PDB file of C-alpha atoms in Angstrom:
ATOM      1  CA  MET A   1     -29.939  81.360  38.750  1.00  0.00           C
ATOM      2  CA  ALA A   2     -26.582  82.278  40.377  1.00  0.00           C
ATOM      3  CA  LEU A   3     -25.935  85.196  38.020  1.00  0.00           C
ATOM      4  CA  SER A   4     -29.519  86.919  38.798  1.00  0.00           C
ATOM      5  CA  SER A   5     -28.560  86.235  42.915  1.00  0.00           C
ATOM      6  CA  GLY A   6     -25.078  88.336  42.266  1.00  0.00           C
ATOM      7  CA  VAL A   7     -26.843  91.277  40.385  1.00  0.00           C
ATOM      8  CA  GLY A   8     -29.774  91.505  42.436  1.00  0.00           C
ATOM      9  CA  PRO A   9     -27.990  92.813  45.699  1.00  0.00           C
ATOM     10  CA  ALA A  10     -25.478  94.580  44.139  1.00  0.00           C
ATOM     11  CA  ALA A  11     -27.900  96.675  42.273  1.00  0.00           C
ATOM     12  CA  GLY A  12     -30.191  97.223  45.093  1.00  0.00           C
ATOM     13  CA  THR A  13     -26.815  98.135  47.087  1.00  0.00           C
ATOM     14  CA  SER A  14     -26.242 100.760  44.252  1.00  0.00           C
ATOM     15  CA  LEU A  15     -30.018 102.251  44.193  1.00  0.00           C
ATOM     16  CA  ARG A  16     -29.914 102.740  48.421  1.00  0.00           C
ATOM     17  CA  GLU A  17     -26.729 104.809  47.673  1.00  0.00           C
ATOM     18  CA  ASP A  18     -28.230 106.491  44.339  1.00  0.00           C
ATOM     19  CA  ALA A  19     -31.076 107.640  46.154  1.00  0.00           C
ATOM     20  CA  GLY A  20     -29.549 108.815  49.410  1.00  0.00           C
ATOM     21  CA  ALA A  21     -26.871 111.032  47.767  1.00  0.00           C
ATOM     22  CA  GLU A  22     -27.192 114.944  46.860  1.00  0.00           C
ATOM     23  CA  PRO A  23     -28.278 115.788  43.543  1.00  0.00           C
ATOM     24  CA  PRO A  24     -25.378 117.202  41.653  1.00  0.00           C
ATOM     25  CA  GLY A  25     -24.364 121.506  42.297  1.00  0.00           C
ATOM     26  CA  ARG A  26     -26.358 121.323  45.377  1.00  0.00           C
ATOM     27  CA  LEU A  27     -24.901 121.892  49.087  1.00  0.00           C
ATOM     28  CA  PRO A  28     -24.691 119.496  51.279  1.00  0.00           C
ATOM     29  CA  LYS A  29     -27.804 119.800  53.265  1.00  0.00           C
ATOM     30  CA  GLN A  30     -25.500 120.677  57.167  1.00  0.00           C
ATOM     31  CA  LEU A  31     -23.362 123.243  54.945  1.00  0.00           C
ATOM     32  CA  SER A  32     -26.503 125.297  52.870  1.00  0.00           C
ATOM     33  CA  THR A  33     -28.573 125.912  56.317  1.00  0.00           C
ATOM     34  CA  ARG A  34     -25.679 126.984  58.748  1.00  0.00           C
ATOM     35  CA  GLN A  35     -26.064 130.336  60.635  1.00  0.00           C
ATOM     36  CA  PRO A  36     -23.052 132.926  60.964  1.00  0.00           C
ATOM     37  CA  LYS A  37     -21.650 133.501  64.708  1.00  0.00           C
ATOM     38  CA  ARG A  38     -23.083 135.748  66.440  1.00  0.00           C
ATOM     39  CA  LEU A  39     -21.765 137.311  70.088  1.00  0.00           C
ATOM     40  CA  PRO A  40     -22.959 136.188  72.971  1.00  0.00           C
ATOM     41  CA  LYS A  41     -25.648 138.927  74.205  1.00  0.00           C
ATOM     42  CA  HIS A  42     -23.124 140.096  77.454  1.00  0.00           C
ATOM     43  CA  LEU A  43     -20.722 140.548  75.495  1.00  0.00           C
ATOM     44  CA  GLY A  44     -22.783 142.879  73.090  1.00  0.00           C
ATOM     45  CA  ARG A  45     -24.059 144.553  76.431  1.00  0.00           C
ATOM     46  CA  LEU A  46     -20.019 145.350  77.506  1.00  0.00           C
ATOM     47  CA  ALA A  47     -18.863 146.588  74.023  1.00  0.00           C
ATOM     48  CA  ARG A  48     -22.056 149.069  73.441  1.00  0.00           C
ATOM     49  CA  GLY A  49     -21.230 150.243  77.843  1.00  0.00           C
ATOM     50  CA  ALA A  50     -17.639 150.725  76.963  1.00  0.00           C
ATOM     51  CA  ALA A  51     -18.632 152.834  73.836  1.00  0.00           C
ATOM     52  CA  SER A  52     -21.257 155.138  76.144  1.00  0.00           C
ATOM     53  CA  ARG A  53     -18.166 155.336  78.187  1.00  0.00           C
ATOM     54  CA  SER A  54     -15.488 156.623  75.821  1.00  0.00           C
ATOM     55  CA  SER A  55     -18.198 158.939  74.525  1.00  0.00           C
ATOM     56  CA  ARG A  56     -18.863 160.564  78.136  1.00  0.00           C
ATOM     57  CA  VAL A  57     -14.770 160.559  78.743  1.00  0.00           C
ATOM     58  CA  GLY A  58     -14.145 162.387  75.941  1.00  0.00           C
ATOM     59  CA  LEU A  59     -17.501 164.561  76.121  1.00  0.00           C
ATOM     60  CA  PHE A  60     -15.777 165.651  79.646  1.00  0.00           C
ATOM     61  CA  VAL A  61     -11.818 166.508  78.337  1.00  0.00           C
ATOM     62  CA  TYR A  62     -13.416 168.955  75.465  1.00  0.00           C
ATOM     63  CA  ALA A  63     -15.594 170.890  77.889  1.00  0.00           C
ATOM     64  CA  LEU A  64     -12.901 170.558  80.348  1.00  0.00           C
ATOM     65  CA  THR A  65     -10.525 171.974  78.211  1.00  0.00           C
ATOM     66  CA  LEU A  66     -12.844 174.489  76.445  1.00  0.00           C
ATOM     67  CA  GLY A  67     -13.254 175.747  79.957  1.00  0.00           C
ATOM     68  CA  GLY A  68      -9.448 176.435  80.928  1.00  0.00           C
ATOM     69  CA  LEU A  69      -8.704 177.535  77.742  1.00  0.00           C
ATOM     70  CA  LEU A  70     -11.456 180.983  78.598  1.00  0.00           C
ATOM     71  CA  GLY A  71     -10.644 181.121  81.888  1.00  0.00           C
ATOM     72  CA  LEU A  72      -6.564 182.288  80.857  1.00  0.00           C
ATOM     73  CA  ALA A  73      -8.099 184.177  78.408  1.00  0.00           C
ATOM     74  CA  SER A  74     -10.126 186.277  80.092  1.00  0.00           C
ATOM     75  CA  ALA A  75      -7.858 185.985  82.910  1.00  0.00           C
ATOM     76  CA  ASP A  76      -5.104 187.761  80.803  1.00  0.00           C
ATOM     77  CA  TYR A  77      -7.974 190.268  79.573  1.00  0.00           C
ATOM     78  CA  ALA A  78      -8.881 191.272  83.106  1.00  0.00           C
ATOM     79  CA  THR A  79      -5.321 191.621  84.134  1.00  0.00           C
ATOM     80  CA  SER A  80      -3.595 192.944  80.863  1.00  0.00           C
ATOM     81  CA  GLY A  81      -5.237 196.702  81.866  1.00  0.00           C
ATOM     82  CA  GLY A  82      -6.401 198.707  84.712  1.00  0.00           C
ATOM     83  CA  TYR A  83      -8.304 197.449  87.238  1.00  0.00           C
ATOM     84  CA  PRO A  84     -11.120 195.578  87.284  1.00  0.00           C
ATOM     85  CA  PHE A  85     -13.589 196.323  90.363  1.00  0.00           C
ATOM     86  CA  GLY A  86     -12.960 198.431  93.369  1.00  0.00           C
ATOM     87  CA  GLY A  87     -12.835 201.922  91.530  1.00  0.00           C
ATOM     88  CA  THR A  88     -14.850 205.502  92.313  1.00  0.00           C
ATOM     89  CA  ALA A  89     -15.683 207.733  89.544  1.00  0.00           C
ATOM     90  CA  ILE A  90     -15.169 211.193  89.949  1.00  0.00           C
ATOM     91  CA  GLY A  91     -16.181 212.334  86.592  1.00  0.00           C
ATOM     92  CA  SER A  92     -13.479 211.064  83.747  1.00  0.00           C
ATOM     93  CA  TRP A  93     -11.306 210.384  86.591  1.00  0.00           C
ATOM     94  CA  THR A  94     -11.462 206.808  88.937  1.00  0.00           C
ATOM     95  CA  ALA A  95     -10.012 206.746  92.145  1.00  0.00           C
ATOM     96  CA  TRP A  96      -8.767 203.613  93.667  1.00  0.00           C
ATOM     97  CA  PRO A  97      -8.681 203.442  97.430  1.00  0.00           C
ATOM     98  CA  ARG A  98      -8.058 199.992  98.255  1.00  0.00           C
ATOM     99  CA  ALA A  99      -5.470 199.188  95.852  1.00  0.00           C
ATOM    100  CA  GLY A 100      -2.837 198.446  97.716  1.00  0.00           C
ATOM    101  CA  SER A 101      -4.339 197.497 100.855  1.00  0.00           C
ATOM    102  CA  LEU A 102      -4.367 193.955 102.201  1.00  0.00           C
ATOM    103  CA  ASP A 103      -7.792 193.117 101.324  1.00  0.00           C
ATOM    104  CA  SER A 104      -7.911 194.446  97.894  1.00  0.00           C
ATOM    105  CA  ASP A 105      -9.478 191.917  95.651  1.00  0.00           C
ATOM    106  CA  PRO A 106      -7.594 188.817  93.498  1.00  0.00           C
ATOM    107  CA  TYR A 107      -8.054 190.979  90.105  1.00  0.00           C
ATOM    108  CA  ALA A 108      -5.931 193.566  92.105  1.00  0.00           C
ATOM    109  CA  ARG A 109      -3.654 191.832  93.579  1.00  0.00           C
ATOM    110  CA  ALA A 110      -3.418 189.943  89.515  1.00  0.00           C
ATOM    111  CA  VAL A 111      -2.766 193.211  87.950  1.00  0.00           C
ATOM    112  CA  ASN A 112       0.104 194.344  90.414  1.00  0.00           C
ATOM    113  CA  ALA A 113       1.814 190.971  89.959  1.00  0.00           C
ATOM    114  CA  ARG A 114       1.469 191.489  86.186  1.00  0.00           C
ATOM    115  CA  ARG A 115       2.359 195.014  86.075  1.00  0.00           C
ATOM    116  CA  SER A 116       5.532 194.380  88.596  1.00  0.00           C
ATOM    117  CA  ASP A 117       4.373 197.573  91.047  1.00  0.00           C
ATOM    118  CA  ILE A 118       4.121 198.261  94.222  1.00  0.00           C
ATOM    119  CA  PRO A 119       0.809 199.998  94.741  1.00  0.00           C
ATOM    120  CA  LEU A 120       0.091 203.004  97.295  1.00  0.00           C
ATOM    121  CA  ALA A 121      -1.469 201.054 100.569  1.00  0.00           C
ATOM    122  CA  VAL A 122      -3.836 203.222 102.282  1.00  0.00           C
ATOM    123  CA  GLY A 123      -1.938 205.406 104.316  1.00  0.00           C
ATOM    124  CA  GLU A 124       0.281 206.257 101.518  1.00  0.00           C
ATOM    125  CA  GLY A 125      -1.691 207.861  98.781  1.00  0.00           C
ATOM    126  CA  MET A 126      -4.048 207.722  96.816  1.00  0.00           C
ATOM    127  CA  LEU A 127      -3.864 206.800  92.753  1.00  0.00           C
ATOM    128  CA  LEU A 128      -6.045 208.397  90.117  1.00  0.00           C
ATOM    129  CA  THR A 129      -6.846 206.524  86.150  1.00  0.00           C
ATOM    130  CA  ALA A 130      -9.038 207.970  83.514  1.00  0.00           C
ATOM    131  CA  ALA A 131      -9.422 206.195  80.258  1.00  0.00           C
ATOM    132  CA  SER A 132     -12.173 208.632  78.569  1.00  0.00           C
ATOM    133  CA  ASP A 133     -11.542 212.431  78.053  1.00  0.00           C
ATOM    134  CA  ASP A 134     -14.155 214.842  79.678  1.00  0.00           C
ATOM    135  CA  ASP A 135     -16.575 214.011  77.119  1.00  0.00           C
ATOM    136  CA  GLY A 136     -17.046 210.495  77.223  1.00  0.00           C
ATOM    137  CA  ARG A 137     -14.647 209.498  74.320  1.00  0.00           C
ATOM    138  CA  THR A 138     -11.510 207.183  74.556  1.00  0.00           C
ATOM    139  CA  LEU A 139      -8.329 208.655  74.996  1.00  0.00           C
ATOM    140  CA  ASP A 140      -6.430 207.955  71.748  1.00  0.00           C
ATOM    141  CA  ALA A 141      -2.934 207.891  70.934  1.00  0.00           C
ATOM    142  CA  ALA A 142      -3.590 209.339  67.606  1.00  0.00           C
ATOM    143  CA  CYS A 143      -5.240 212.329  69.534  1.00  0.00           C
ATOM    144  CA  SER A 144      -3.731 215.345  71.025  1.00  0.00           C
ATOM    145  CA  TYR A 145      -5.440 216.145  74.951  1.00  0.00           C
ATOM    146  CA  ARG A 146      -4.668 219.018  77.423  1.00  0.00           C
ATOM    147  CA  LEU A 147      -4.836 218.813  80.737  1.00  0.00           C
ATOM    148  CA  ALA A 148      -5.330 221.463  82.944  1.00  0.00           C
ATOM    149  CA  GLY A 149      -6.319 222.576  86.632  1.00  0.00           C
ATOM    150  CA  VAL A 150      -4.710 221.617  89.886  1.00  0.00           C
ATOM    151  CA  THR A 151      -4.732 218.284  92.097  1.00  0.00           C
ATOM    152  CA  PRO A 152      -5.663 217.931  95.524  1.00  0.00           C
ATOM    153  CA  PRO A 153      -3.655 218.293  97.953  1.00  0.00           C
ATOM    154  CA  ALA A 154      -0.406 216.206  98.210  1.00  0.00           C
ATOM    155  CA  ARG A 155       3.107 216.645  99.153  1.00  0.00           C
ATOM    156  CA  ALA A 156       3.783 214.799  95.992  1.00  0.00           C
ATOM    157  CA  TRP A 157       2.458 213.673  92.904  1.00  0.00           C
ATOM    158  CA  THR A 158       3.407 212.314  89.640  1.00  0.00           C
ATOM    159  CA  LEU A 159       1.662 211.957  86.417  1.00  0.00           C
ATOM    160  CA  THR A 160       2.222 209.114  83.700  1.00  0.00           C
ATOM    161  CA  VAL A 161       0.802 207.706  80.883  1.00  0.00           C
ATOM    162  CA  THR A 162       0.161 203.900  80.158  1.00  0.00           C
ATOM    163  CA  GLY A 163      -2.096 201.245  78.139  1.00  0.00           C
ATOM    164  CA  ARG A 164      -2.424 198.598  76.861  1.00  0.00           C
ATOM    165  CA  GLY A 165      -0.114 197.569  73.715  1.00  0.00           C
ATOM    166  CA  ALA A 166       3.351 197.772  73.461  1.00  0.00           C
ATOM    167  CA  LEU A 167       5.619 200.624  72.855  1.00  0.00           C
ATOM    168  CA  ALA A 168       6.169 202.292  69.284  1.00  0.00           C
ATOM    169  CA  PRO A 169       8.623 199.776  67.283  1.00  0.00           C
ATOM    170  CA  GLY A 170      12.274 201.568  67.300  1.00  0.00           C
ATOM    171  CA  GLN A 171      11.242 204.358  68.808  1.00  0.00           C
ATOM    172  CA  GLU A 172      12.597 205.307  72.599  1.00  0.00           C
ATOM    173  CA  PRO A 173       9.812 206.964  74.730  1.00  0.00           C
ATOM    174  CA  VAL A 174      10.940 210.760  75.581  1.00  0.00           C
ATOM    175  CA  ARG A 175       9.300 210.999  78.453  1.00  0.00           C
ATOM    176  CA  THR A 176       6.531 209.170  79.785  1.00  0.00           C
ATOM    177  CA  GLY A 177       4.728 211.370  82.943  1.00  0.00           C
ATOM    178  CA  PHE A 178       5.438 214.885  85.196  1.00  0.00           C
ATOM    179  CA  THR A 179       6.383 215.164  88.321  1.00  0.00           C
ATOM    180  CA  SER A 180       4.912 217.670  90.774  1.00  0.00           C
ATOM    181  CA  THR A 181       8.560 219.270  91.192  1.00  0.00           C
ATOM    182  CA  GLU A 182       8.984 219.642  87.833  1.00  0.00           C
ATOM    183  CA  ILE A 183       5.753 220.560  86.480  1.00  0.00           C
ATOM    184  CA  LEU A 184       5.541 223.962  85.060  1.00  0.00           C
ATOM    185  CA  ARG A 185       3.152 226.389  86.400  1.00  0.00           C
ATOM    186  CA  GLU A 186       1.086 229.685  85.731  1.00  0.00           C
ATOM    187  CA  THR A 187       1.681 232.386  88.836  1.00  0.00           C
ATOM    188  CA  ASP A 188      -2.001 231.277  90.282  1.00  0.00           C
ATOM    189  CA  GLY A 189      -0.661 227.717  90.816  1.00  0.00           C
ATOM    190  CA  ARG A 190      -2.670 225.749  88.123  1.00  0.00           C
ATOM    191  CA  PHE A 191      -0.621 224.157  85.122  1.00  0.00           C
ATOM    192  CA  ALA A 192      -1.338 222.182  81.449  1.00  0.00           C
ATOM    193  CA  ILE A 193      -0.294 219.432  80.402  1.00  0.00           C
ATOM    194  CA  LEU A 194      -0.362 218.753  76.625  1.00  0.00           C
ATOM    195  CA  LEU A 195      -0.679 215.319  75.838  1.00  0.00           C
ATOM    196  CA  SER A 196      -0.274 214.648  71.776  1.00  0.00           C
ATOM    197  CA  PRO A 197       2.063 212.746  69.351  1.00  0.00           C
ATOM    198  CA  GLU A 198       3.435 215.728  67.923  1.00  0.00           C
ATOM    199  CA  VAL A 199       5.820 217.652  69.870  1.00  0.00           C
ATOM    200  CA  GLN A 200       4.656 220.982  72.033  1.00  0.00           C
ATOM    201  CA  PRO A 201       5.493 223.671  73.288  1.00  0.00           C
ATOM    202  CA  GLY A 202       5.991 223.647  77.289  1.00  0.00           C
ATOM    203  CA  ASN A 203       4.691 220.803  79.757  1.00  0.00           C
ATOM    204  CA  TRP A 204       4.955 217.810  76.951  1.00  0.00           C
ATOM    205  CA  LEU A 205       3.513 214.435  77.475  1.00  0.00           C
ATOM    206  CA  PRO A 206       4.494 211.870  74.274  1.00  0.00           C
ATOM    207  CA  MET A 207       2.341 209.425  73.622  1.00  0.00           C
ATOM    208  CA  PRO A 208       3.270 205.887  73.905  1.00  0.00           C
ATOM    209  CA  ARG A 209       2.444 204.506  70.266  1.00  0.00           C
ATOM    210  CA  PRO A 210       1.103 205.880  67.015  1.00  0.00           C
ATOM    211  CA  ARG A 211      -2.559 204.708  67.957  1.00  0.00           C
ATOM    212  CA  GLY A 212      -4.847 202.944  70.509  1.00  0.00           C
ATOM    213  CA  PRO A 213      -6.186 203.243  73.817  1.00  0.00           C
ATOM    214  CA  VAL A 214      -3.871 204.856  76.356  1.00  0.00           C
ATOM    215  CA  ARG A 215      -4.537 205.364  80.279  1.00  0.00           C
ATOM    216  CA  LEU A 216      -3.379 208.343  82.734  1.00  0.00           C
ATOM    217  CA  ALA A 217      -2.358 207.608  86.044  1.00  0.00           C
ATOM    218  CA  LEU A 218      -2.287 210.421  88.828  1.00  0.00           C
ATOM    219  CA  ARG A 219      -0.719 209.156  91.982  1.00  0.00           C
ATOM    220  CA  LEU A 220      -0.918 211.491  95.162  1.00  0.00           C
ATOM    221  CA  TYR A 221       1.328 210.731  97.807  1.00  0.00           C
ATOM    222  CA  ASP A 222       0.875 211.389 101.161  1.00  0.00           C
ATOM    223  CA  THR A 223      -2.639 213.630 100.758  1.00  0.00           C
ATOM    224  CA  PRO A 224      -5.239 213.693 103.515  1.00  0.00           C
ATOM    225  CA  VAL A 225      -7.675 212.433 100.452  1.00  0.00           C
ATOM    226  CA  ALA A 226      -6.312 208.972 101.120  1.00  0.00           C
ATOM    227  CA  ALA A 227      -8.286 208.267 104.037  1.00  0.00           C
ATOM    228  CA  SER A 228     -12.037 209.301 102.664  1.00  0.00           C
ATOM    229  CA  VAL A 229     -12.504 208.938  98.958  1.00  0.00           C
ATOM    230  CA  GLY A 230     -15.677 211.040  99.581  1.00  0.00           C
ATOM    231  CA  SER A 231     -13.640 214.195 100.216  1.00  0.00           C
ATOM    232  CA  LEU A 232     -12.494 214.046  96.521  1.00  0.00           C
ATOM    233  CA  ASP A 233     -13.949 216.817  94.112  1.00  0.00           C
ATOM    234  CA  ARG A 234     -14.071 216.909  90.487  1.00  0.00           C
ATOM    235  CA  ASP A 235     -13.037 220.776  90.268  1.00  0.00           C
ATOM    236  CA  THR A 236     -10.003 219.627  92.275  1.00  0.00           C
ATOM    237  CA  LEU A 237      -8.902 217.400  89.911  1.00  0.00           C
ATOM    238  CA  PRO A 238      -7.321 218.419  86.122  1.00  0.00           C
ATOM    239  CA  VAL A 239      -9.916 218.661  83.372  1.00  0.00           C
ATOM    240  CA  ILE A 240      -9.382 216.296  79.876  1.00  0.00           C
ATOM    241  CA  GLU A 241     -10.057 218.318  76.886  1.00  0.00           C
ATOM    242  CA  ARG A 242      -9.362 216.926  73.204  1.00  0.00           C
ATOM    243  CA  THR A 243      -7.614 219.540  71.330  1.00  0.00           C
ATOM    244  CA  GLY A 244      -7.207 217.482  67.828  1.00  0.00           C
ATOM    245  CA  CYS A 245      -7.553 214.174  66.157  1.00  0.00           C
ATOM    246  CA  GLY A 246      -4.917 212.656  63.283  1.00  0.00           C
ATOM    247  CA  SER A 247      -7.008 211.492  60.328  1.00  0.00           C
TER     248      SER A 247
END
């Protein structure tokens, strides 16, 4: 009896412990049902808002940079040639009566500043430019032209060749223009200037480079037409005629 009473409780206790134990190879219940931790909802909203704001800031910086580059490129192009606005066309020539006035447009002032030019004021004279011949073809440095006729009445005038691009490398220009005091004239007062890349007899004006567009600038000093550009007539300006073009 003593033996059976001693064995009974020990055996019962062993059975209860075995019944509550997990089978071999299986994780405890509290470990198998555990889920990964998630961020609180307000932290998730903050993260998404920060990402959205960063995307908008990046897009704004990109648009601002692109707009600045395009603006600089367009300003460089507009001020590297002639005046873009304010001209009066007279055949193949264009008169610029207000290029040197106090109320000239910002582009004209920018062109003058970039060229380091001192433009003619309204009472001092008149500037006329030509970028094409009388047939409407762009003046090309690879071609030859004949400028003939007369100029409007003026105390003095100059005719120069300009345009986009640098001068020919390693070649100093022989001449860049003529003045009214040195031009060779006919007996009736008319003159002819030969604009060509090759040497020509008489009033030869060489091209500044082998090829590319060029522009002529005629400046009239102390002229009555400065008061009114409407008094200018096509017959009072030199004719621009193409005489040949290189291959």
